[in-house]
């Protein structure tokens, strides 16, 4: 008897969360194809993962690239507008992908969202995410929508760059009071939640959130103490924090944080209203990775565009 492996398509298997989802599927003996903007980059998985273009301008090609798979794991989204890709365009692109999946006969989509999306949000990231969720729930596909908070792991940008700032400068500026909260989740836990949801059939929407909630002040102090940073932690107006971030961004040739990201953080959008759904404690991971985290700045722009 010929045994055929289940085929999954993962968008962004060479990127952060997608690579952990792909790894997990492969370790379970399943096949993975990825759709990426960088199909010709060095493939960390070698021949076991086929890489095809994530080209939203060619929906027919997208449909062909999705044929034969049962499940689509969709990680596609943008952190901030850049070049010709705005949030509106990212929503349109996501709709194109969903239509292509329907046409290709994909049965299930596991979609990476964000905690607390809202079509009424003033923040385009959270509004766009809500619109994409709406397109998914209206589609013919069976779906699992996984909504993480801030994801931590070796390649995670936010935590690493907070640590980098704390190592590098004598002062760390917290926007506003720092009393707003954050509930980080480990990237391997997110992948586990996503793949387990992919193996089910019911429509479901779930938060992917870790067991620890910190105020931003607590988070920064915890990172500082684990990496032995002596930086003085001060509080400044969010607008000034953003200006400072832009200044540092100019030096490291990156967008360190956007105004919207500061607002999202300060609006308590990166916590769940439900209980924790992932086991890994940020404090434990940080202790185990303290000598590595923040040793070098991770540039989102460099990762993507250079
Ligand atoms: N990282 C977090 O802390 C976090 C927190 C909450 C929710 N999420 C959500 O989880 C999902 C995965 O996040 P991630 O950080 O793992 O994403 P990522 O690695 O940056 O990228 C995921 C996918 O989106 C594509 N992409 C990203 N920025 C793009 C741009 N500006 N133009 C075109 N394509 C772009 C990537 O293309 P390539 O294939 O070319 O790399 C990849 O296919 C996203 O939906 C995100 O909104 C992430």
Short mmCIF file of C-alpha atoms and ligand atoms in Angstrom, two decimals:
data_model
loop_
_atom_site.label_atom_id
_atom_site.label_comp_id
_atom_site.label_asym_id
_atom_site.label_seq_id
_atom_site.Cartn_x
_atom_site.Cartn_y
_atom_site.Cartn_z
CA UNK A 1 0.00 0.00 0.00
CA UNK A 2 1.38 3.43 -0.90
CA UNK A 3 1.13 5.83 2.02
CA UNK A 4 0.77 9.45 1.02
CA UNK A 5 1.74 12.12 3.48
CA UNK A 6 -0.78 14.86 4.29
CA UNK A 7 0.22 18.05 2.45
CA UNK A 8 0.03 21.41 4.23
CA UNK A 9 0.76 24.84 2.86
CA UNK A 10 2.38 27.28 5.29
CA UNK A 11 2.82 30.91 4.30
CA UNK A 12 6.17 32.21 5.52
CA UNK A 13 7.92 28.96 6.49
CA UNK A 14 11.27 30.80 6.24
CA UNK A 15 10.04 33.49 8.65
CA UNK A 16 9.35 33.56 12.40
CA UNK A 17 6.16 31.73 13.40
CA UNK A 18 5.77 29.94 10.06
CA UNK A 19 9.12 28.20 10.48
CA UNK A 20 8.04 26.70 13.82
CA UNK A 21 4.71 25.58 12.35
CA UNK A 22 6.52 23.98 9.39
CA UNK A 23 9.02 22.29 11.70
CA UNK A 24 6.26 20.87 13.82
CA UNK A 25 4.34 19.49 10.83
CA UNK A 26 7.51 17.90 9.43
CA UNK A 27 8.32 16.32 12.78
CA UNK A 28 4.86 14.73 12.70
CA UNK A 29 5.64 13.16 9.32
CA UNK A 30 3.52 15.54 7.26
CA UNK A 31 4.51 17.33 4.06
CA UNK A 32 4.95 21.08 3.85
CA UNK A 33 4.93 23.49 0.97
CA UNK A 34 5.55 27.14 1.65
CA UNK A 35 4.42 30.31 -0.06
CA UNK A 36 6.90 33.10 0.52
CA UNK A 37 8.10 36.39 -0.93
CA UNK A 38 11.57 34.84 -0.93
CA UNK A 39 11.23 31.46 -2.65
CA UNK A 40 14.82 31.65 -3.93
CA UNK A 41 16.39 32.29 -0.51
CA UNK A 42 18.39 29.54 1.11
CA UNK A 43 15.84 26.98 2.27
CA UNK A 44 16.53 26.05 5.93
CA UNK A 45 14.49 22.86 5.51
CA UNK A 46 16.23 21.72 2.32
CA UNK A 47 14.32 19.68 -0.25
CA UNK A 48 11.66 18.59 2.25
CA UNK A 49 9.90 21.96 1.93
CA UNK A 50 8.95 23.15 -1.54
CA UNK A 51 8.99 26.97 -1.79
CA UNK A 52 6.70 28.83 -4.18
CA UNK A 53 6.02 32.56 -4.57
CA UNK A 54 3.46 34.33 -2.40
CA UNK A 55 2.43 36.54 -5.29
CA UNK A 56 -0.92 38.22 -4.69
CA UNK A 57 -0.84 39.81 -8.14
CA UNK A 58 -1.21 36.34 -9.66
CA UNK A 59 -4.24 34.74 -7.97
CA UNK A 60 -4.37 31.90 -10.52
CA UNK A 61 -0.79 30.96 -9.67
CA UNK A 62 -1.65 31.15 -5.95
CA UNK A 63 -4.56 28.76 -6.51
CA UNK A 64 -2.30 26.30 -8.36
CA UNK A 65 0.26 26.52 -5.56
CA UNK A 66 -2.40 25.59 -3.01
CA UNK A 67 -3.80 22.58 -4.91
CA UNK A 68 -3.41 19.17 -3.32
CA UNK A 69 -3.17 20.48 0.25
CA UNK A 70 -5.76 19.90 2.96
CA UNK A 71 -4.75 22.71 5.28
CA UNK A 72 -3.41 26.21 4.83
CA UNK A 73 -1.51 27.74 7.76
CA UNK A 74 -1.62 31.46 7.13
CA UNK A 75 0.89 33.69 8.86
CA UNK A 76 0.83 36.47 6.25
CA UNK A 77 0.53 39.98 7.66
CA UNK A 78 2.55 43.19 7.81
CA UNK A 79 3.84 44.93 10.94
CA UNK A 80 3.63 48.39 9.44
CA UNK A 81 3.05 49.87 5.98
CA UNK A 82 6.15 49.94 3.83
CA UNK A 83 6.62 50.65 0.15
CA UNK A 84 3.42 49.87 -1.70
CA UNK A 85 2.05 47.53 0.99
CA UNK A 86 -0.43 49.36 3.24
CA UNK A 87 -2.72 47.70 5.79
CA UNK A 88 -5.62 48.03 3.30
CA UNK A 89 -3.50 46.23 0.74
CA UNK A 90 -2.61 43.52 3.27
CA UNK A 91 -6.34 42.97 3.91
CA UNK A 92 -6.97 42.74 0.13
CA UNK A 93 -4.03 40.36 -0.26
CA UNK A 94 -5.40 38.17 2.52
CA UNK A 95 -8.81 38.08 0.81
CA UNK A 96 -7.08 37.03 -2.42
CA UNK A 97 -5.34 34.21 -0.57
CA UNK A 98 -8.61 33.05 1.02
CA UNK A 99 -10.36 32.99 -2.38
CA UNK A 100 -7.43 31.10 -3.90
CA UNK A 101 -7.65 28.55 -1.06
CA UNK A 102 -11.37 28.05 -1.72
CA UNK A 103 -10.75 27.55 -5.42
CA UNK A 104 -7.89 25.14 -4.80
CA UNK A 105 -10.10 22.90 -2.63
CA UNK A 106 -8.30 23.62 0.65
CA UNK A 107 -10.50 22.23 3.42
CA UNK A 108 -9.19 24.06 6.46
CA UNK A 109 -7.41 27.30 7.20
CA UNK A 110 -5.46 27.93 10.39
CA UNK A 111 -5.03 31.66 10.51
CA UNK A 112 -2.70 33.64 12.75
CA UNK A 113 -4.54 36.67 14.07
CA UNK A 114 -3.93 38.92 17.06
CA UNK A 115 -5.59 39.26 20.46
CA UNK A 116 -8.45 41.78 20.56
CA UNK A 117 -8.97 42.52 16.86
CA UNK A 118 -11.81 44.94 16.16
CA UNK A 119 -13.36 46.31 12.98
CA UNK A 120 -13.96 49.55 14.95
CA UNK A 121 -10.37 49.90 16.12
CA UNK A 122 -8.56 53.14 15.39
CA UNK A 123 -5.42 51.05 14.94
CA UNK A 124 -5.14 49.73 11.35
CA UNK A 125 -3.27 46.58 12.47
CA UNK A 126 -6.13 45.49 14.75
CA UNK A 127 -8.84 46.72 12.35
CA UNK A 128 -7.25 44.92 9.39
CA UNK A 129 -6.92 41.71 11.39
CA UNK A 130 -10.65 41.87 12.21
CA UNK A 131 -11.53 42.33 8.53
CA UNK A 132 -9.43 39.32 7.55
CA UNK A 133 -11.09 37.23 10.25
CA UNK A 134 -14.46 38.30 8.84
CA UNK A 135 -13.42 37.15 5.35
CA UNK A 136 -12.37 33.78 6.78
CA UNK A 137 -15.54 33.17 8.78
CA UNK A 138 -17.62 34.02 5.68
CA UNK A 139 -15.60 31.72 3.42
CA UNK A 140 -16.35 28.07 2.56
CA UNK A 141 -13.29 26.97 4.50
CA UNK A 142 -13.40 25.31 7.86
CA UNK A 143 -11.28 27.51 10.11
CA UNK A 144 -9.25 27.90 13.26
CA UNK A 145 -8.26 31.44 14.09
CA UNK A 146 -5.35 31.58 16.52
CA UNK A 147 -4.86 34.95 18.19
CA UNK A 148 -1.45 35.37 19.82
CA UNK A 149 -0.21 38.23 21.97
CA UNK A 150 3.45 39.21 21.63
CA UNK A 151 5.35 36.10 20.58
CA UNK A 152 8.73 35.42 22.18
CA UNK A 153 11.51 33.14 21.00
CA UNK A 154 15.07 33.37 19.72
CA UNK A 155 14.06 35.26 16.57
CA UNK A 156 11.37 37.43 18.24
CA UNK A 157 11.97 41.11 17.65
CA UNK A 158 10.29 43.08 20.49
CA UNK A 159 11.78 41.33 23.53
CA UNK A 160 15.20 41.06 21.90
CA UNK A 161 15.31 44.72 21.06
CA UNK A 162 14.15 45.82 24.52
CA UNK A 163 17.09 43.79 25.86
CA UNK A 164 19.42 45.34 23.27
CA UNK A 165 18.38 48.86 24.34
CA UNK A 166 18.86 47.93 28.01
CA UNK A 167 22.35 46.59 27.29
CA UNK A 168 23.35 49.48 25.10
CA UNK A 169 22.06 52.68 26.76
CA UNK A 170 22.30 54.04 30.32
CA UNK A 171 18.60 54.99 30.27
CA UNK A 172 15.52 53.09 29.08
CA UNK A 173 12.45 55.19 28.32
CA UNK A 174 9.05 53.64 29.03
CA UNK A 175 6.17 55.32 27.18
CA UNK A 176 3.66 56.70 29.72
CA UNK A 177 3.04 55.06 33.08
CA UNK A 178 4.15 51.56 32.04
CA UNK A 179 1.14 50.15 33.92
CA UNK A 180 -0.38 48.64 30.78
CA UNK A 181 -0.07 44.89 30.52
CA UNK A 182 1.42 42.29 28.22
CA UNK A 183 1.06 38.50 28.25
CA UNK A 184 3.82 37.02 26.07
CA UNK A 185 3.50 33.62 24.43
CA UNK A 186 6.30 31.26 23.34
CA UNK A 187 6.65 30.68 19.61
CA UNK A 188 6.81 26.88 19.98
CA UNK A 189 3.57 26.94 21.98
CA UNK A 190 1.93 29.02 19.26
CA UNK A 191 3.04 26.46 16.66
CA UNK A 192 1.68 23.64 18.79
CA UNK A 193 -1.68 25.36 19.22
CA UNK A 194 -1.84 26.08 15.47
CA UNK A 195 -0.97 22.54 14.36
CA UNK A 196 -3.29 20.94 16.88
CA UNK A 197 -6.09 23.24 15.63
CA UNK A 198 -5.20 22.25 12.07
CA UNK A 199 -5.89 18.63 12.89
CA UNK A 200 -9.43 19.34 14.03
CA UNK A 201 -12.55 20.05 12.01
CA UNK A 202 -14.67 22.46 14.01
CA UNK A 203 -14.65 26.18 13.43
CA UNK A 204 -12.84 27.77 16.34
CA UNK A 205 -11.34 31.05 17.49
CA UNK A 206 -8.79 30.93 20.29
CA UNK A 207 -6.25 33.19 21.97
CA UNK A 208 -2.66 31.96 22.16
CA UNK A 209 -1.41 33.46 25.40
CA UNK A 210 1.21 32.49 27.94
CA UNK A 211 0.75 31.87 31.67
CA UNK A 212 2.37 35.11 32.88
CA UNK A 213 1.03 38.66 32.61
CA UNK A 214 3.34 41.58 33.30
CA UNK A 215 2.89 45.28 33.36
CA UNK A 216 5.27 46.81 30.84
CA UNK A 217 7.28 48.17 33.79
CA UNK A 218 7.60 44.68 35.27
CA UNK A 219 8.59 43.24 31.90
CA UNK A 220 11.34 45.80 31.36
CA UNK A 221 12.62 45.42 34.94
CA UNK A 222 12.63 41.62 34.61
CA UNK A 223 14.63 41.76 31.38
CA UNK A 224 17.02 44.31 32.90
CA UNK A 225 17.64 42.18 35.98
CA UNK A 226 18.18 38.95 34.01
CA UNK A 227 20.73 40.53 31.67
CA UNK A 228 22.36 42.57 34.47
CA UNK A 229 21.53 45.89 32.86
CA UNK A 230 22.10 48.94 35.03
CA UNK A 231 20.05 51.19 32.73
CA UNK A 232 17.87 53.65 34.60
CA UNK A 233 14.22 53.14 33.73
CA UNK A 234 12.40 56.42 33.21
CA UNK A 235 8.90 57.35 32.09
CA UNK A 236 8.31 59.78 29.27
CA UNK A 237 5.37 60.95 27.22
CA UNK A 238 4.45 58.43 24.48
CA UNK A 239 5.00 61.05 21.79
CA UNK A 240 8.54 61.65 23.03
CA UNK A 241 9.15 57.89 23.27
CA UNK A 242 8.14 57.59 19.65
CA UNK A 243 10.47 60.43 18.62
CA UNK A 244 13.33 58.74 20.48
CA UNK A 245 12.51 55.43 18.80
CA UNK A 246 12.67 57.18 15.43
CA UNK A 247 16.05 58.62 16.29
CA UNK A 248 17.42 55.20 17.24
CA UNK A 249 15.68 53.77 14.16
CA UNK A 250 17.69 56.17 12.00
CA UNK A 251 20.90 54.85 13.54
CA UNK A 252 20.02 51.16 13.17
CA UNK A 253 18.21 51.71 9.85
CA UNK A 254 14.98 50.11 11.09
CA UNK A 255 11.53 50.96 12.38
CA UNK A 256 12.14 50.25 16.08
CA UNK A 257 8.47 50.68 17.04
CA UNK A 258 5.58 52.51 15.37
CA UNK A 259 3.26 55.04 16.95
CA UNK A 260 0.43 52.52 16.47
CA UNK A 261 2.43 49.79 18.19
CA UNK A 262 2.96 52.06 21.20
CA UNK A 263 -0.77 52.84 21.24
CA UNK A 264 -1.67 49.14 20.92
CA UNK A 265 0.62 48.25 23.80
CA UNK A 266 -0.71 51.08 25.97
CA UNK A 267 -4.34 50.11 25.24
CA UNK A 268 -3.91 46.67 26.86
CA UNK A 269 -4.58 44.90 23.56
CA UNK A 270 -1.77 42.39 24.04
CA UNK A 271 -3.47 40.44 26.80
CA UNK A 272 -6.30 37.93 26.71
CA UNK A 273 -9.69 38.28 28.35
CA UNK A 274 -9.62 34.51 28.88
CA UNK A 275 -7.15 32.32 30.78
CA UNK A 276 -3.71 31.26 29.56
CA UNK A 277 -3.66 28.72 26.72
CA UNK A 278 0.09 28.08 26.47
CA UNK A 279 2.38 26.64 29.15
CA UNK A 280 5.82 28.21 28.66
CA UNK A 281 6.69 30.90 31.17
CA UNK A 282 8.42 33.93 29.74
CA UNK A 283 10.45 34.37 32.94
CA UNK A 284 11.82 30.82 32.62
CA UNK A 285 12.71 31.21 28.94
CA UNK A 286 14.35 34.54 29.67
CA UNK A 287 16.47 32.99 32.43
CA UNK A 288 17.62 30.27 30.04
CA UNK A 289 18.40 32.73 27.25
CA UNK A 290 19.70 35.69 29.25
CA UNK A 291 23.22 35.51 27.85
CA UNK A 292 21.93 35.57 24.24
CA UNK A 293 18.93 37.90 24.24
CA UNK A 294 19.65 41.42 23.04
CA UNK A 295 23.30 40.79 22.17
CA UNK A 296 22.60 42.22 18.76
CA UNK A 297 19.80 44.37 17.40
CA UNK A 298 17.30 42.47 15.21
CA UNK A 299 16.19 44.67 12.34
CA UNK A 300 12.78 43.88 10.85
CA UNK A 301 13.62 45.95 7.78
CA UNK A 302 16.91 44.20 7.24
CA UNK A 303 15.31 40.79 7.60
CA UNK A 304 12.75 41.66 4.98
CA UNK A 305 14.20 44.14 2.56
CA UNK A 306 17.98 43.94 2.58
N1 LIG B 1 5.47 38.24 16.01
C1 LIG B 1 4.59 38.53 16.95
O1 LIG B 1 4.96 38.88 18.10
C2 LIG B 1 3.11 38.42 16.68
C3 LIG B 1 2.21 38.72 17.71
C4 LIG B 1 0.85 38.56 17.49
C5 LIG B 1 0.38 38.14 16.27
N2 LIG B 1 1.28 37.84 15.29
C6 LIG B 1 0.76 37.41 14.00
O2 LIG B 1 1.32 36.14 13.71
C7 LIG B 1 1.59 36.03 12.31
C8 LIG B 1 3.04 35.69 12.08
O3 LIG B 1 3.84 36.70 12.65
P1 LIG B 1 5.42 36.65 12.40
O4 LIG B 1 6.01 37.68 13.29
O5 LIG B 1 5.87 35.24 12.50
O6 LIG B 1 5.45 37.18 10.90
P2 LIG B 1 6.64 37.28 9.85
O7 LIG B 1 7.58 36.19 10.11
O8 LIG B 1 7.17 38.65 9.82
O9 LIG B 1 5.89 37.09 8.44
C9 LIG B 1 4.86 36.19 8.21
C10 LIG B 1 4.52 36.17 6.73
O10 LIG B 1 4.12 37.48 6.26
C11 LIG B 1 4.98 37.91 5.20
N3 LIG B 1 5.29 39.33 5.39
C12 LIG B 1 5.63 39.95 6.55
N4 LIG B 1 5.80 41.28 6.35
C13 LIG B 1 5.59 41.49 5.03
C14 LIG B 1 5.63 42.65 4.20
N5 LIG B 1 5.92 43.86 4.71
N6 LIG B 1 5.35 42.52 2.88
C15 LIG B 1 5.03 41.30 2.39
N7 LIG B 1 4.98 40.16 3.11
C16 LIG B 1 5.25 40.25 4.41
C17 LIG B 1 6.24 37.06 5.34
O11 LIG B 1 6.86 36.96 4.06
P3 LIG B 1 8.15 36.04 3.80
O12 LIG B 1 7.64 34.69 3.55
O13 LIG B 1 8.78 36.62 2.61
O14 LIG B 1 9.01 36.14 5.01
C18 LIG B 1 5.68 35.76 5.83
O15 LIG B 1 5.15 35.02 4.76
C19 LIG B 1 1.17 37.38 11.69
O16 LIG B 1 -0.11 37.23 11.20
C20 LIG B 1 1.18 38.33 12.87
O17 LIG B 1 0.24 39.37 12.68
C21 LIG B 1 2.62 37.98 15.46
#
